[in-house]
Short mmCIF file of C-alpha atoms and ligand atoms in Angstrom, two decimals:
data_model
loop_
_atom_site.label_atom_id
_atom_site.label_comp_id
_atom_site.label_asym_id
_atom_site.label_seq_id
_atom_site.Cartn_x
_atom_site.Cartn_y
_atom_site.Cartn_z
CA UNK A 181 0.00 0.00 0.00
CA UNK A 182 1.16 3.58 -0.91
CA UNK A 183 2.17 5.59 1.91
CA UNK A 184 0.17 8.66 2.57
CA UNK A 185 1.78 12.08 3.05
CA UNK A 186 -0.20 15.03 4.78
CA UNK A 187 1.04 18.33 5.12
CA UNK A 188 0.07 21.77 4.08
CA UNK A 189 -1.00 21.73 -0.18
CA UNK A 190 0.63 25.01 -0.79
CA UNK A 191 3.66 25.08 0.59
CA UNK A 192 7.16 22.83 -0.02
CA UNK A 193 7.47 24.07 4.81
CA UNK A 194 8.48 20.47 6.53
CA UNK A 195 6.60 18.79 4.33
CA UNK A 196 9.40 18.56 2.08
CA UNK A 197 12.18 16.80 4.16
CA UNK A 198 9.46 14.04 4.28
CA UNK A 199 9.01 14.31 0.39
CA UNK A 200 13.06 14.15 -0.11
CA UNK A 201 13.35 11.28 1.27
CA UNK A 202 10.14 9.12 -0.52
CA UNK A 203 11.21 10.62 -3.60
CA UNK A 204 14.92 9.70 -3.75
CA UNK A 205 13.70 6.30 -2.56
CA UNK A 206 11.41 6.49 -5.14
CA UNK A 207 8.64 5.48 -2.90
CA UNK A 208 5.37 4.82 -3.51
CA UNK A 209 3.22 7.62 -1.87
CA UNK A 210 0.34 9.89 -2.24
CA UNK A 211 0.62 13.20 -1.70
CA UNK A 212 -2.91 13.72 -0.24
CA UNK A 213 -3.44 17.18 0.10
CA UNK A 214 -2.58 17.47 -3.13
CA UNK A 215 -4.98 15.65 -4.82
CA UNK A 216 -7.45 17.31 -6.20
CA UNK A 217 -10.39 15.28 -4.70
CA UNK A 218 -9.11 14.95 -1.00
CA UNK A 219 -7.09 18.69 -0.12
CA UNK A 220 -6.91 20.21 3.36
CA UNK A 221 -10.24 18.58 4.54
CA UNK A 222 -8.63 14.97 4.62
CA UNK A 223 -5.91 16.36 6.67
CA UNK A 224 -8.02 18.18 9.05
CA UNK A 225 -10.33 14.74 9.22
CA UNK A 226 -7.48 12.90 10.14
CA UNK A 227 -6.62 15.78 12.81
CA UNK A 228 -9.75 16.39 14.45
CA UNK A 229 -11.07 12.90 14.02
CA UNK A 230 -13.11 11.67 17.47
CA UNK A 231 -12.25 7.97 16.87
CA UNK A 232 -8.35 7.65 16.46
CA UNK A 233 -5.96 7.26 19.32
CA UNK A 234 -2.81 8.97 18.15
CA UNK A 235 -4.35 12.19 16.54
CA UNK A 236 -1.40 14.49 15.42
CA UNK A 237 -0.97 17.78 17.09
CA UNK A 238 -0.08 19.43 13.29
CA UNK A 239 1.28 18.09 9.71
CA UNK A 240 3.41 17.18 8.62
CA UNK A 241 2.02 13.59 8.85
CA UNK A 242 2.41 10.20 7.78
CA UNK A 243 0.03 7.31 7.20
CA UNK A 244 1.20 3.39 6.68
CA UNK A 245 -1.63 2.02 6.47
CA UNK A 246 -3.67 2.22 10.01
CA UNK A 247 -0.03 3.70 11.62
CA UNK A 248 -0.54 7.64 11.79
CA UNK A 249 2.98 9.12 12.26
CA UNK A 250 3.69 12.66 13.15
CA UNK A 251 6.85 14.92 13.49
CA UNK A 252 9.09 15.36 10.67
CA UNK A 253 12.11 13.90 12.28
CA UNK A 254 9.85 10.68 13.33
CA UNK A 255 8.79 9.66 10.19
CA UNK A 256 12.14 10.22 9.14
CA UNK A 257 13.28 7.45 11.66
CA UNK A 258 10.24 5.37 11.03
CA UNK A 259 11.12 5.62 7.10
CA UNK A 260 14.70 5.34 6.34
CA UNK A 261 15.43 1.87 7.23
CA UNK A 262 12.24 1.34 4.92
CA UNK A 263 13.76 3.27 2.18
CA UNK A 264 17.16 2.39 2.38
CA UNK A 265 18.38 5.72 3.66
CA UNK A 266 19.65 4.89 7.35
CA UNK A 267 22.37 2.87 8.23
CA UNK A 268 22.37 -0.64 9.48
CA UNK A 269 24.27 -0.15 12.63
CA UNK A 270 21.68 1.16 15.27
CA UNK A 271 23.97 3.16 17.13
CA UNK A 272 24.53 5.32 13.38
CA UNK A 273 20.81 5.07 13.17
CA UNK A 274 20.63 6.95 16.66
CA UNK A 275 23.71 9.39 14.74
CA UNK A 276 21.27 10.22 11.84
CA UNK A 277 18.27 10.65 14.46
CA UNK A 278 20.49 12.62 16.25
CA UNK A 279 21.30 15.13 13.30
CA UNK A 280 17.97 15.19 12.30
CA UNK A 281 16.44 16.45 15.86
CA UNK A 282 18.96 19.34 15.33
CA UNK A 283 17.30 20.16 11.61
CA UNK A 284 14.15 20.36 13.72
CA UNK A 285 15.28 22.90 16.25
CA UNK A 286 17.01 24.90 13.56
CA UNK A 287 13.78 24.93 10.99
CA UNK A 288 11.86 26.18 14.52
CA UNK A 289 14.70 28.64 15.01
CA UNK A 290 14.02 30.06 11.51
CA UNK A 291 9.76 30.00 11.98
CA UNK A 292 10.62 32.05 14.77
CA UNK A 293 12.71 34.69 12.77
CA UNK A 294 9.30 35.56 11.07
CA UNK A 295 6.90 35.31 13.87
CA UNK A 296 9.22 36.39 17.21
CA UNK A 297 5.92 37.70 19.17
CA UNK A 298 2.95 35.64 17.89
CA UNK A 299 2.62 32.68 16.05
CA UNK A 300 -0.68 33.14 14.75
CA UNK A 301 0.23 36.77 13.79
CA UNK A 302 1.38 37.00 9.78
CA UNK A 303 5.03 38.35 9.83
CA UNK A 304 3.47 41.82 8.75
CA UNK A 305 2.18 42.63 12.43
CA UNK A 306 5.54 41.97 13.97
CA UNK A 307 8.05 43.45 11.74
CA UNK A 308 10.43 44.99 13.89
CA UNK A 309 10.68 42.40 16.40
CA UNK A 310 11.13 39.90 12.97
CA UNK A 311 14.04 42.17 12.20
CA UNK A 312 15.36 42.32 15.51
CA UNK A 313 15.03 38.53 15.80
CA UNK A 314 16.98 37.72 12.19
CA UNK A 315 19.80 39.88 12.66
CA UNK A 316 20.90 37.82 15.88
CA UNK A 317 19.68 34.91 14.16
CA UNK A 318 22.15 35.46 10.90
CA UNK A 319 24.71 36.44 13.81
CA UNK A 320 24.65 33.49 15.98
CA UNK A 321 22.72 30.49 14.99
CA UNK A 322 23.31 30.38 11.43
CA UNK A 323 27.19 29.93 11.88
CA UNK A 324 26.53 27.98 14.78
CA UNK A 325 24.19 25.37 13.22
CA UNK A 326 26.02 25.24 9.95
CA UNK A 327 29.52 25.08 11.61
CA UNK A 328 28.21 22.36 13.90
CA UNK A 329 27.29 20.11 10.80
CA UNK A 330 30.05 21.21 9.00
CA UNK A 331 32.32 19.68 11.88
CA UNK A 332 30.58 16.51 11.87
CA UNK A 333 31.09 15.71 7.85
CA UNK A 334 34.48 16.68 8.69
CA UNK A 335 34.60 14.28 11.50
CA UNK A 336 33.12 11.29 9.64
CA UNK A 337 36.04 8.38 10.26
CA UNK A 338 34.13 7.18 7.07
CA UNK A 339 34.85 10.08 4.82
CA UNK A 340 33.79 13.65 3.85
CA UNK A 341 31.13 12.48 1.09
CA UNK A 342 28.05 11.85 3.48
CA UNK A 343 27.37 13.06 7.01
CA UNK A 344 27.35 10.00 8.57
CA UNK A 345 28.78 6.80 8.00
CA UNK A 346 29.60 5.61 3.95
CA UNK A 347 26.25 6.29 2.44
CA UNK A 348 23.51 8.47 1.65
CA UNK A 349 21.00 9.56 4.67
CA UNK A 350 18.08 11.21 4.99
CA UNK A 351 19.25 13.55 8.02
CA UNK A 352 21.34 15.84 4.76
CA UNK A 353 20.14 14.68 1.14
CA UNK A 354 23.26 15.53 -0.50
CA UNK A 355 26.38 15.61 0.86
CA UNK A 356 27.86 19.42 1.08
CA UNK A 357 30.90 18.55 -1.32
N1 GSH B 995 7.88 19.31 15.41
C1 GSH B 995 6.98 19.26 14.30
C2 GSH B 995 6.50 20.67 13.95
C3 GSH B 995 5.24 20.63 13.12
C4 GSH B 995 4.78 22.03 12.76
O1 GSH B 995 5.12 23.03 13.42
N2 GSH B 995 3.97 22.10 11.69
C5 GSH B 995 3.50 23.38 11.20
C6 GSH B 995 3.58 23.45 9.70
S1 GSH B 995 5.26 23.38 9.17
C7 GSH B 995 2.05 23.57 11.61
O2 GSH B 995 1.13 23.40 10.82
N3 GSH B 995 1.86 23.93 12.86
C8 GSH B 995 0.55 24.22 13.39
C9 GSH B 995 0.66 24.63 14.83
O3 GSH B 995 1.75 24.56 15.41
O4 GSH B 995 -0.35 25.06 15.37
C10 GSH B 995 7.66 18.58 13.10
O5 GSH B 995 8.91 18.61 13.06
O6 GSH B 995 6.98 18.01 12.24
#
């Protein structure tokens, strides 16, 4: 059975570290909000259903079947054994895991560049604070998150060409070289 994707239809967001890694498995999947006849409202259904146990708190969101999986860097764990982009080893699995819960926190560092006050605000009604917010953000984090996985690739006993171990992950689609 195709695996079903649920995110967002209009935007690539987190969505597309989830759509990366299906595609460059070439994976069987639907994207459902996407299709014309389902959209948002099968999301939402799925969200705000009254029946199922393990209701995600927001997309994106995978389905396998009756399995509802949420949080990017969970499906991404769930998936890349399945795909063929984790290693074998479970400690390098943990690794990948690892570098992937840091995408997370950096993808939530940049949200928060646009929306510093308010989540539910558009960036328009917090501009200066947005400003404020990016300039410490290009400052600091940038060079510290890209440094940080800079370092690791370096670090790789297995060679510069992927971040961790020999092979291709999903935690960094292409290696930086
Ligand atoms: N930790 C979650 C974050 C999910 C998330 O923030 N999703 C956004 C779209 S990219 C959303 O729709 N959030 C709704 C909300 O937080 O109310 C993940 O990595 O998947």
């Amino acid at each position: 059975m195709a695996y079903e994707l649920y995110y967002w239809d209009g935007i690539q967001g987190r969505g597309e570290f989830v759509r990366l890694a299906l595609e460059e498995a070439g994976a069987d999947y639907i994207d459902v909000t996407r299709q014309p006849t389902r959209g948002t409202g099968a999301m939402f259904a799925v969200m705000e259903s009254e029946s199922e146990p393990h209701i995600p708190f927001a997309p994106p969101f995978l389905k396998d079947g009756d399995l509802i999986i949420p949080h990017v860097a969970n499906i991404l764990f769930y998936l890349g054994p399945k795909l063929g982009l984790a290693p074998e080893d479970e400690g390098l699995r943990h690794a990948v895991n690892g570098l992937q819960l840091t995408i997370t926190d950096f993808v939530a560092e940049v949200h928060d560049t646009h929306h510093p006050i308010d989540t539910s605000l558009y960036y328009e009604d917090q501009k200066p604070e947005a400003k404020a917010r990016s300039a410490a953000f290009i400052r600091e984090r940038i060079p510290k998150f890209l440094g940080y996985f800079e370092r690791v690739l370096r670090q790789n006993p297995k060679g510069r060409n992927h971040i961790v171990g020999d092979a291709l992950t999903y935690a960094i689609s292409r290696s930086f070289r």
